[in-house]
Short mmCIF file of N, CA and C in Angstrom, two decimals:
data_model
loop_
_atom_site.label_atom_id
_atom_site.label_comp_id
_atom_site.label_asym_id
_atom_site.label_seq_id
_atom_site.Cartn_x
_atom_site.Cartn_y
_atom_site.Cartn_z
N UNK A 211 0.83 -1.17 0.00
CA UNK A 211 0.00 0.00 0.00
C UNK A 211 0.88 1.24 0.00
N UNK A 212 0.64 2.37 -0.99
CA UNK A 212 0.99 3.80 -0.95
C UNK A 212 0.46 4.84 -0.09
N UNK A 213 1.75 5.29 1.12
CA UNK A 213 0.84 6.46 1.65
C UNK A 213 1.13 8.03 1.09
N UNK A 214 0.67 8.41 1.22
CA UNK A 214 0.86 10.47 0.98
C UNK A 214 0.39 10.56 2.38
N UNK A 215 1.81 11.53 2.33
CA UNK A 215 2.06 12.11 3.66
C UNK A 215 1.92 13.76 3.33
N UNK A 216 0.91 14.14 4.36
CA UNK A 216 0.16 15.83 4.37
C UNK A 216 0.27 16.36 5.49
N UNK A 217 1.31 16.53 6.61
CA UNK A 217 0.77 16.85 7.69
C UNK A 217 0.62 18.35 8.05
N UNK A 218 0.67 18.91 7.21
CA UNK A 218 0.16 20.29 7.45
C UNK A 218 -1.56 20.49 7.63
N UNK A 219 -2.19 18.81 7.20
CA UNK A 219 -3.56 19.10 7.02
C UNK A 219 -4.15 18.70 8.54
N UNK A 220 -3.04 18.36 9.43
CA UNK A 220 -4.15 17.65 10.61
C UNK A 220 -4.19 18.79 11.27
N UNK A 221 -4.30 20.16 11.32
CA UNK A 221 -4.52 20.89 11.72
C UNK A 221 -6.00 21.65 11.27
N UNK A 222 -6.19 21.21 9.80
CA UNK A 222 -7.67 21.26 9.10
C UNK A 222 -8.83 19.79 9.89
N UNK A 223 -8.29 18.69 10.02
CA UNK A 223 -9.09 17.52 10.15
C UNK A 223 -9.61 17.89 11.75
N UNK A 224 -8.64 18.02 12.77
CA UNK A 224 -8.82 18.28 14.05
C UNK A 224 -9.90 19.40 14.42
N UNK A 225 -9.55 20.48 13.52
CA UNK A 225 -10.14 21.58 13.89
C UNK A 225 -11.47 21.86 12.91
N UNK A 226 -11.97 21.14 11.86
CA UNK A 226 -13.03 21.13 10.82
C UNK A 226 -14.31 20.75 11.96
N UNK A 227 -15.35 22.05 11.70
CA UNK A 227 -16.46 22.11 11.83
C UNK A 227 -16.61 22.87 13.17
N UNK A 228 -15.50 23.52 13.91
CA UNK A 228 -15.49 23.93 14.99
C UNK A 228 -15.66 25.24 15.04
N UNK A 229 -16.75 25.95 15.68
CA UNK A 229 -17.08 27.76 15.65
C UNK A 229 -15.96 28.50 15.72
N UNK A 230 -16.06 29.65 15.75
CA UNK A 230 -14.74 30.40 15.87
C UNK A 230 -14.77 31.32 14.90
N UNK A 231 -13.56 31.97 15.07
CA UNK A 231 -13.23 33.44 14.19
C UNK A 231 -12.76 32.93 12.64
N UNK A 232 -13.47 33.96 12.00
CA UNK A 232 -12.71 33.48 10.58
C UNK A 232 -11.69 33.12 10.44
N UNK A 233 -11.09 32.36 9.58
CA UNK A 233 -9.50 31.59 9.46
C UNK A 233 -8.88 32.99 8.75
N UNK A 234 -9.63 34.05 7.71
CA UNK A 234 -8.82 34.80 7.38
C UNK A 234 -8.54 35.43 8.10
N UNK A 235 -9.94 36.50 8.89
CA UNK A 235 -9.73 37.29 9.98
C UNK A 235 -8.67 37.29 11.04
N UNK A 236 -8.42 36.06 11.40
CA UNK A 236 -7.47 35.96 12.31
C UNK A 236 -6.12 35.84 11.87
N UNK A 237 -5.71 35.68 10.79
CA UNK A 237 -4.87 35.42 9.97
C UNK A 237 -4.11 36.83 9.73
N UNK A 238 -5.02 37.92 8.81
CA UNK A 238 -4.99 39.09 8.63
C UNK A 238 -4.56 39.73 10.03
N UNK A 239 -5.46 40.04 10.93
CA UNK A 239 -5.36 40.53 11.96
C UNK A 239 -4.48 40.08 13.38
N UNK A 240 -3.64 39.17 12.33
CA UNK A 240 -2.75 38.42 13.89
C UNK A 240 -1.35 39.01 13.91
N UNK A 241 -0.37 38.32 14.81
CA UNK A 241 1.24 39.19 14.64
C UNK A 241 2.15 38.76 13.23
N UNK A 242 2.29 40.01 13.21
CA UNK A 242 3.35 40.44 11.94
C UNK A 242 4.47 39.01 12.32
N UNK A 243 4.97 39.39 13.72
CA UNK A 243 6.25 38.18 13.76
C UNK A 243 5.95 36.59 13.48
N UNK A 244 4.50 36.71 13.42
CA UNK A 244 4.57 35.31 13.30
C UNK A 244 4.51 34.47 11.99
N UNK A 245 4.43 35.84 10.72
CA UNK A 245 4.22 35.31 9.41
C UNK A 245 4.15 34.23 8.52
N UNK A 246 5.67 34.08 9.19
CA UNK A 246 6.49 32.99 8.45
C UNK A 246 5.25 31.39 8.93
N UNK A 247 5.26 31.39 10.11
CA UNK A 247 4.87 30.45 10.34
C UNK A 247 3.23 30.11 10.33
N UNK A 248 2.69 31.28 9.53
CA UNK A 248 1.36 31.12 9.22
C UNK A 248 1.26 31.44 7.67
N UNK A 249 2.42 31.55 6.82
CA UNK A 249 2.86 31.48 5.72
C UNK A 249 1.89 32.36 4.73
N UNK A 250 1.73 33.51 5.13
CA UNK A 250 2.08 34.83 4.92
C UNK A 250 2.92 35.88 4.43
N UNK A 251 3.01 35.94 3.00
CA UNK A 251 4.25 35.85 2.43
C UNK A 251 4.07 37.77 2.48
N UNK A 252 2.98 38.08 2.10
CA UNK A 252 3.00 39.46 2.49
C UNK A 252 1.54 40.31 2.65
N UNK A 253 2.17 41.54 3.58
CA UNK A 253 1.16 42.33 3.81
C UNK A 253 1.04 43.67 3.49
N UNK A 254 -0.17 43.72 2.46
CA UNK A 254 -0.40 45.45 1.89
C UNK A 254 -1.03 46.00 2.69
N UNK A 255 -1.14 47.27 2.85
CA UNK A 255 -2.42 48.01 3.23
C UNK A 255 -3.52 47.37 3.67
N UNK A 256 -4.17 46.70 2.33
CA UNK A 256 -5.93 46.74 2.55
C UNK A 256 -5.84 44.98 2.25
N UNK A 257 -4.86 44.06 1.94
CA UNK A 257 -4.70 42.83 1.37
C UNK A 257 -4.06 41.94 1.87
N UNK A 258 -3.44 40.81 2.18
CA UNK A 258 -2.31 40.25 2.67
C UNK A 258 -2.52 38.91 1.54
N UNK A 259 -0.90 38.09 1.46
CA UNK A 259 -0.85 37.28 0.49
C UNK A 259 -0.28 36.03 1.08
N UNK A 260 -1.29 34.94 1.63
CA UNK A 260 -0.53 33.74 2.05
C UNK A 260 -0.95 32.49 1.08
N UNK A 261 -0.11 31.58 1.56
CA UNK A 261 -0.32 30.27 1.22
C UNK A 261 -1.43 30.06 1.38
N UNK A 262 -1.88 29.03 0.34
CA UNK A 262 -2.98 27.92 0.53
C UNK A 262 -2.85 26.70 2.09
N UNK A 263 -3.57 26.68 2.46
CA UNK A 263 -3.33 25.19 3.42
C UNK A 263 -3.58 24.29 2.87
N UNK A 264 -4.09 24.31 1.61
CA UNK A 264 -4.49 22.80 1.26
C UNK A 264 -4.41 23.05 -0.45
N UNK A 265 -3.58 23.06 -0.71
CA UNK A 265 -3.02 23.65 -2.70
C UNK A 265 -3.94 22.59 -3.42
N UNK A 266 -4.04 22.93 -4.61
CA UNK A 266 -4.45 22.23 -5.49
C UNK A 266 -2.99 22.25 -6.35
N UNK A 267 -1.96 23.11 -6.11
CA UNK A 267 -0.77 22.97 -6.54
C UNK A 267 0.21 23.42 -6.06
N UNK A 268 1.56 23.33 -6.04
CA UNK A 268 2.48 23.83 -5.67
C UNK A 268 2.75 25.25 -5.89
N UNK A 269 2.59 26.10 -4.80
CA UNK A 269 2.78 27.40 -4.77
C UNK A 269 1.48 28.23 -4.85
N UNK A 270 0.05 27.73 -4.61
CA UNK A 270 -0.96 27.91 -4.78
C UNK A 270 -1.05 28.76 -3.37
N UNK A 271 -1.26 30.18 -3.59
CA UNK A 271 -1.73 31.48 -2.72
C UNK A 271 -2.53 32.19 -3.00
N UNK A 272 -3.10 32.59 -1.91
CA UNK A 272 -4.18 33.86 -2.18
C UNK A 272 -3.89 35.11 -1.62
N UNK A 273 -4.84 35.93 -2.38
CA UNK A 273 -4.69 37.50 -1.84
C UNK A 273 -6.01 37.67 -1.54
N UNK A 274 -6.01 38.06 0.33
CA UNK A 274 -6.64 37.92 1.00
C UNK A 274 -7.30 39.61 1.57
N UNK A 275 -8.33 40.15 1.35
CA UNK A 275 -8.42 41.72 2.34
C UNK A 275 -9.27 41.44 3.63
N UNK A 276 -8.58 42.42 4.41
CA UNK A 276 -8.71 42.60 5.49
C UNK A 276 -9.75 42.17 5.66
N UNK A 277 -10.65 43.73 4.89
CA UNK A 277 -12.11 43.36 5.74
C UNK A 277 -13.11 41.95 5.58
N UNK A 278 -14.05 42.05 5.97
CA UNK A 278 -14.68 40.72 6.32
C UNK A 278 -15.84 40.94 5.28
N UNK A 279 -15.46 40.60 3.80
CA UNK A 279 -17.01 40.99 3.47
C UNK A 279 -16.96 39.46 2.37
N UNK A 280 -18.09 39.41 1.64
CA UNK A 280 -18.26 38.29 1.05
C UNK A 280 -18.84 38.17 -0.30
N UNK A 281 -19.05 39.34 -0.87
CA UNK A 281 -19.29 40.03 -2.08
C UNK A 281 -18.33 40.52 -2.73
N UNK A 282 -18.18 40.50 -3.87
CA UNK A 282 -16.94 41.54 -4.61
C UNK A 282 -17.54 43.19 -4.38
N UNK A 283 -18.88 43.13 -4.87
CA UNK A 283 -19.22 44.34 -4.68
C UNK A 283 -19.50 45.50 -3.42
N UNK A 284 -19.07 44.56 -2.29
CA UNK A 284 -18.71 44.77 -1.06
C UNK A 284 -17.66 45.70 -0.52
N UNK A 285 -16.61 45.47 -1.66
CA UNK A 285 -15.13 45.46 -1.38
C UNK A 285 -14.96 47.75 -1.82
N UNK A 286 -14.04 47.91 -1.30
CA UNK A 286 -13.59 49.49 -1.40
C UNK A 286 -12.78 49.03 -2.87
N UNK A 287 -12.72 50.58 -3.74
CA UNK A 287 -12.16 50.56 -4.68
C UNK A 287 -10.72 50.37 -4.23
N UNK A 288 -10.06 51.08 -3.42
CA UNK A 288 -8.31 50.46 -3.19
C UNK A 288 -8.08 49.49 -2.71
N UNK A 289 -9.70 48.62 -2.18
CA UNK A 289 -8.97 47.41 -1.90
C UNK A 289 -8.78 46.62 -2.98
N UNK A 290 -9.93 46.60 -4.19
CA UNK A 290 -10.08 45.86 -5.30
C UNK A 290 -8.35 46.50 -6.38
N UNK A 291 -7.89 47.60 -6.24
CA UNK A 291 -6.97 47.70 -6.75
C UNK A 291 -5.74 47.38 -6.12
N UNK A 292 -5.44 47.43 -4.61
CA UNK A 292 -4.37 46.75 -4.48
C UNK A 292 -3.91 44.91 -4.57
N UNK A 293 -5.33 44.70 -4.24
CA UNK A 293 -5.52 43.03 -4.88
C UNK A 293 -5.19 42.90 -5.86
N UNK A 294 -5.24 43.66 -7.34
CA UNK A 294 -4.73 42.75 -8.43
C UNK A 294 -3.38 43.48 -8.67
N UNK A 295 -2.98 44.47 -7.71
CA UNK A 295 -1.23 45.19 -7.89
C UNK A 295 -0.90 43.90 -7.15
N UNK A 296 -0.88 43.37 -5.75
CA UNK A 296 -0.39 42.29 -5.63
C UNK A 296 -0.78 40.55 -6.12
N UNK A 297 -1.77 40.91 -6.65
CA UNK A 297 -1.51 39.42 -8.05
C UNK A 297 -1.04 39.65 -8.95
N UNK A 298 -0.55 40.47 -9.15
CA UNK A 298 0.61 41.01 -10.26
C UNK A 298 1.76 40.76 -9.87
N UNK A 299 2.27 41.15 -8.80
CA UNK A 299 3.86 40.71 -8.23
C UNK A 299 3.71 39.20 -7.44
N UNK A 300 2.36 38.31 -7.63
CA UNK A 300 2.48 37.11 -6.89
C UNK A 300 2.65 36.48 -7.89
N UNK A 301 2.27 36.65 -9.40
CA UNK A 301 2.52 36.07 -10.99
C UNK A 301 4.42 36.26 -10.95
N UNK A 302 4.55 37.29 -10.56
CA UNK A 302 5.80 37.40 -11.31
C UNK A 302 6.47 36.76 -10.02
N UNK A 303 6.04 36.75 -8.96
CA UNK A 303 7.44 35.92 -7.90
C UNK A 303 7.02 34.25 -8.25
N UNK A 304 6.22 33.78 -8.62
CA UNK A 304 5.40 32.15 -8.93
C UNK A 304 6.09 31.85 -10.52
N UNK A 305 6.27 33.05 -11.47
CA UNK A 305 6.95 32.50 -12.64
C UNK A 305 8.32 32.54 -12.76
N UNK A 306 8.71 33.58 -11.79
CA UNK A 306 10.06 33.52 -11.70
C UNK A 306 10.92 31.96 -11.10
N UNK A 307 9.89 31.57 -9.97
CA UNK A 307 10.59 30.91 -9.16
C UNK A 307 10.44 29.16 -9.94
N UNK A 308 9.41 29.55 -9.96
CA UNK A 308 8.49 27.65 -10.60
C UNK A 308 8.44 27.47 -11.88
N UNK A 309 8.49 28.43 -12.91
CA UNK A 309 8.23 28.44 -14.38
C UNK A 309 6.98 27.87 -14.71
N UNK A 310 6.07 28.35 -14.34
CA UNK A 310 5.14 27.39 -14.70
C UNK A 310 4.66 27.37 -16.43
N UNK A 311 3.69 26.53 -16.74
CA UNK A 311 3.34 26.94 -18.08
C UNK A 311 1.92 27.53 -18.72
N UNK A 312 1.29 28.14 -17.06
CA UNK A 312 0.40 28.99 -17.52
C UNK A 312 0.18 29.21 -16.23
N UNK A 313 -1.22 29.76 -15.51
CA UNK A 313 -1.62 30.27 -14.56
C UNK A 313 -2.87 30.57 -14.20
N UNK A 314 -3.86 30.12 -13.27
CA UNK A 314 -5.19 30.14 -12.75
C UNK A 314 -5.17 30.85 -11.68
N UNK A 315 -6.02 31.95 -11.87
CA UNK A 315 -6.79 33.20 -10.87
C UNK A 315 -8.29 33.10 -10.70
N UNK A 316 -8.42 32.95 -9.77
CA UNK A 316 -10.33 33.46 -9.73
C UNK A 316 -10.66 33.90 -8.28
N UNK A 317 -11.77 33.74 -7.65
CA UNK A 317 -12.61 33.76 -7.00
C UNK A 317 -13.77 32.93 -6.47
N UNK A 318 -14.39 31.90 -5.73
CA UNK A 318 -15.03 31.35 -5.53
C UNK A 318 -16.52 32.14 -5.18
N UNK A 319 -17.12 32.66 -5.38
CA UNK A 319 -18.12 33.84 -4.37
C UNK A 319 -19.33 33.04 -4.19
N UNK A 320 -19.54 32.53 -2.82
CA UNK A 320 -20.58 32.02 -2.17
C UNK A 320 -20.37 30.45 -2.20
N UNK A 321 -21.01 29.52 -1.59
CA UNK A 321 -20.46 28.19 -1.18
C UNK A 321 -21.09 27.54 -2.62
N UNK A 322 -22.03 27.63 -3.21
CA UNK A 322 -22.38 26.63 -4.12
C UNK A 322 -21.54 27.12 -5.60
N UNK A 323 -20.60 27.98 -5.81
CA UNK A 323 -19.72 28.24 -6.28
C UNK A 323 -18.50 27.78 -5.90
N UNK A 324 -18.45 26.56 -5.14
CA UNK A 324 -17.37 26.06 -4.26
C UNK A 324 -16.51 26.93 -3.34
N UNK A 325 -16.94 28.08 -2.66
CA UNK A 325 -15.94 28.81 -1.86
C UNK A 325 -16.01 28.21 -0.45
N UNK A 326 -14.90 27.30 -0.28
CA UNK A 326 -14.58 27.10 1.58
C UNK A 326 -14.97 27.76 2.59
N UNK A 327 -14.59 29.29 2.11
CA UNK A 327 -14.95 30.08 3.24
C UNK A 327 -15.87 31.10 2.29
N UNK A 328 -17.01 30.59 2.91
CA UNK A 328 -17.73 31.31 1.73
C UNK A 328 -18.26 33.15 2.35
N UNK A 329 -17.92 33.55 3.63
CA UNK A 329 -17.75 34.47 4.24
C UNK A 329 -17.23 35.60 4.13
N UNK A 330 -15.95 35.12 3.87
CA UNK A 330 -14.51 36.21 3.55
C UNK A 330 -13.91 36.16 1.91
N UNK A 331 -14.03 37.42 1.37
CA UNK A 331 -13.96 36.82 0.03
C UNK A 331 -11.92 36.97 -0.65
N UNK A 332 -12.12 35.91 -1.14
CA UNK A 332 -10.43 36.02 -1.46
C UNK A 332 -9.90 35.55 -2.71
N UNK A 333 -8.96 35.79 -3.42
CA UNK A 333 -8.73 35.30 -4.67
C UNK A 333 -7.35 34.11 -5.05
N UNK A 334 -7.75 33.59 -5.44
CA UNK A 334 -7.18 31.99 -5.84
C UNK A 334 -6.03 32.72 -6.81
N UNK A 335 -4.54 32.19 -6.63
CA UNK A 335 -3.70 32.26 -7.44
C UNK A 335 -2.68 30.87 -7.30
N UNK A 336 -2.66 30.14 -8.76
CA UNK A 336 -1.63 29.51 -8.95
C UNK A 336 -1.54 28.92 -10.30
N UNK A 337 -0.11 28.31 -10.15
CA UNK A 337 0.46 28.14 -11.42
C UNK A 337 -0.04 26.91 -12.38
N UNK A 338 0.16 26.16 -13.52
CA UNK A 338 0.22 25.28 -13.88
C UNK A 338 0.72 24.93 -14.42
N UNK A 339 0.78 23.40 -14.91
CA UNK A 339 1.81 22.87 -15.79
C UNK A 339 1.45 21.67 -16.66
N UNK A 340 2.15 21.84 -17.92
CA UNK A 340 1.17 20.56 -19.08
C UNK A 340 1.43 19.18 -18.28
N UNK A 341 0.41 18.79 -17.97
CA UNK A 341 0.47 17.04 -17.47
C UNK A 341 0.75 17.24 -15.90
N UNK A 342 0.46 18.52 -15.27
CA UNK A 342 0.12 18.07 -14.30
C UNK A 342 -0.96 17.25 -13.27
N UNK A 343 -2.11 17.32 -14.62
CA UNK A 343 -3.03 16.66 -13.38
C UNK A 343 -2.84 15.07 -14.36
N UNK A 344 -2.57 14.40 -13.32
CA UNK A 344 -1.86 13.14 -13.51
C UNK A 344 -3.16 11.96 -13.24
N UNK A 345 -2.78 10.81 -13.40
CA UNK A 345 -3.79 9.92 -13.00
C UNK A 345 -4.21 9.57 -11.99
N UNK A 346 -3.32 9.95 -10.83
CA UNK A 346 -3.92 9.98 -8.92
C UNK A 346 -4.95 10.85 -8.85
N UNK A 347 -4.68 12.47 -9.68
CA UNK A 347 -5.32 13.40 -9.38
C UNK A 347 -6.98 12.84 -9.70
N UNK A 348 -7.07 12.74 -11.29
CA UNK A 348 -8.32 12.09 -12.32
C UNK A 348 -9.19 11.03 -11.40
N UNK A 349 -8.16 9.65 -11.52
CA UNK A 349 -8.80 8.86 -10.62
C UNK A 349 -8.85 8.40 -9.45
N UNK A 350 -7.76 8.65 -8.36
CA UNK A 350 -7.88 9.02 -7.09
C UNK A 350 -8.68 9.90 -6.35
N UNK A 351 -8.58 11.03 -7.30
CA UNK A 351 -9.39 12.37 -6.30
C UNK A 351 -8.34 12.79 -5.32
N UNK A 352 -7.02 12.74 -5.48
CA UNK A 352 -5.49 12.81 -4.72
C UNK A 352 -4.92 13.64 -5.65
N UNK A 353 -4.13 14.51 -4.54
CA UNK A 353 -3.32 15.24 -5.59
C UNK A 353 -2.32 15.21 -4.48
N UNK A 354 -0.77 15.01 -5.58
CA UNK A 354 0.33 14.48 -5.09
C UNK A 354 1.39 15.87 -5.21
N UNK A 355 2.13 16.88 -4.04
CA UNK A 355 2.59 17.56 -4.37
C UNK A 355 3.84 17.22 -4.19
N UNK A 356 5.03 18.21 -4.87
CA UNK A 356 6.45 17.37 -5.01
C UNK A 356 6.97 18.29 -3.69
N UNK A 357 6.78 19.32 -3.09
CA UNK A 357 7.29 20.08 -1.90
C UNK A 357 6.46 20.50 -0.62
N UNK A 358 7.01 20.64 0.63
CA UNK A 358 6.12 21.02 1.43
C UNK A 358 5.87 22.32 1.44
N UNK A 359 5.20 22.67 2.59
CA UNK A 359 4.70 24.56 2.41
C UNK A 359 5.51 25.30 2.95
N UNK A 360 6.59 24.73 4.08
CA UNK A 360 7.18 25.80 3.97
C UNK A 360 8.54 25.84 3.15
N UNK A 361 8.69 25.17 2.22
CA UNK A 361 9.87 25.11 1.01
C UNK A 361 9.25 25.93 0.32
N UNK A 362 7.84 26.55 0.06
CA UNK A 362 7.49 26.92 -0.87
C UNK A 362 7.30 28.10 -0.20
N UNK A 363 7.20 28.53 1.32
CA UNK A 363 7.55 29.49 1.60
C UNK A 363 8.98 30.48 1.73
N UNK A 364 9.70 29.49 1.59
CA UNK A 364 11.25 29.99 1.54
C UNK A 364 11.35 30.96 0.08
N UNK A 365 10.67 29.69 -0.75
CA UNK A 365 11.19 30.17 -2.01
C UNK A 365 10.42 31.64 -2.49
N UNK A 366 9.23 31.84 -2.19
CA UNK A 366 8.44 33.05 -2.50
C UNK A 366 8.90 34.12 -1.59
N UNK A 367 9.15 33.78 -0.50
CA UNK A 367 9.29 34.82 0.66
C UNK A 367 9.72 36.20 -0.01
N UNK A 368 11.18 35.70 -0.44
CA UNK A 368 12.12 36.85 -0.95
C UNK A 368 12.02 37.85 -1.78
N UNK A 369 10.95 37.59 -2.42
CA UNK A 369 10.18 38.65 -3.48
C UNK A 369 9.07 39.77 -2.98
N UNK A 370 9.59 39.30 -1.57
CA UNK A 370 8.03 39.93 -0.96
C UNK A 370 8.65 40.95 0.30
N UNK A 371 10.16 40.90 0.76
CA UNK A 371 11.10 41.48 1.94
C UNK A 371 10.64 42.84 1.32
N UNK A 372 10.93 43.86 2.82
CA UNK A 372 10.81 45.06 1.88
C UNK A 372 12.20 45.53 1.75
#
């Protein structure tokens, strides 16, 4: 038997379905020093840009705003513009570093649109590559990544120092 090893996720399994403060909210609004280790690669003004906890690919981050709203049309005009100034420099630190051979952005808005957190609204960035979705992915419903998160935080970090 084959295992995949995830342990960044038993922190999702343990804690799934339990009340509490938004995962972004607290995220956004927590200590600067602790970034690294909540993989948080950076913070604008009105936005912040961390890792995925659970990628659909390697290097898969979002750009996250502050406030707590759940509509696009919700959102302040500088927040909607510093969001895509920093998916602009999260493209160029993700192609620089990974090469990928193209790239997926969106938005999930509301749960039957598949958004996790269908609360806090945030935007999906990551890379791709020809033949990455492989036959675990197709017929497993597994997706097999080649690095952990914080290798992939090392590697983005640096584009993001001020």
């Amino acid at each position: 038997m084959d295992y995949l090893w995830s342990p960044w996720r038993f922190r999702y399994v343990t804690g799934a379905g339990q009340p509490g403060q938004c995962v972004f909210c607290g995220l956004g609004g927590g200590e600067p020093e602790r970034d690294a280790e909540n993989l948080i690669l950076h913070r604008g003004r009105f936005n912040f840009i961390v890792l995925n906890l659970y990628p659909y690919t390697t290097a898969h981050a979002l750009v996250v705003p502050y406030a707590h709203v759940a509509q696009l049309s919700e959102l302040q005009n500088e927040t909607m513009i510093e969001m895509m100034e920093l998916t602009q420099r999260l493209n160029t630190a993700i192609t620089s570093v990974y090469h990928p051979d193209g790239c997926n952005m969106g938005m999930n808005i509301g749960r039957a649109a598949g958004a996790g957190v269908a609360d806090h609204l945030h935007l999906h960035f990551l890379p791709r590559w020809f033949g990455s979705s492989n036959f675990i992915t197709v017929v497993g419903e597994t997706r097999v990544l080649p690095e952990d998160l914080n290798t992939t935080y090392a590697k983005l970090s640096g584009f993001f120092q001020k």
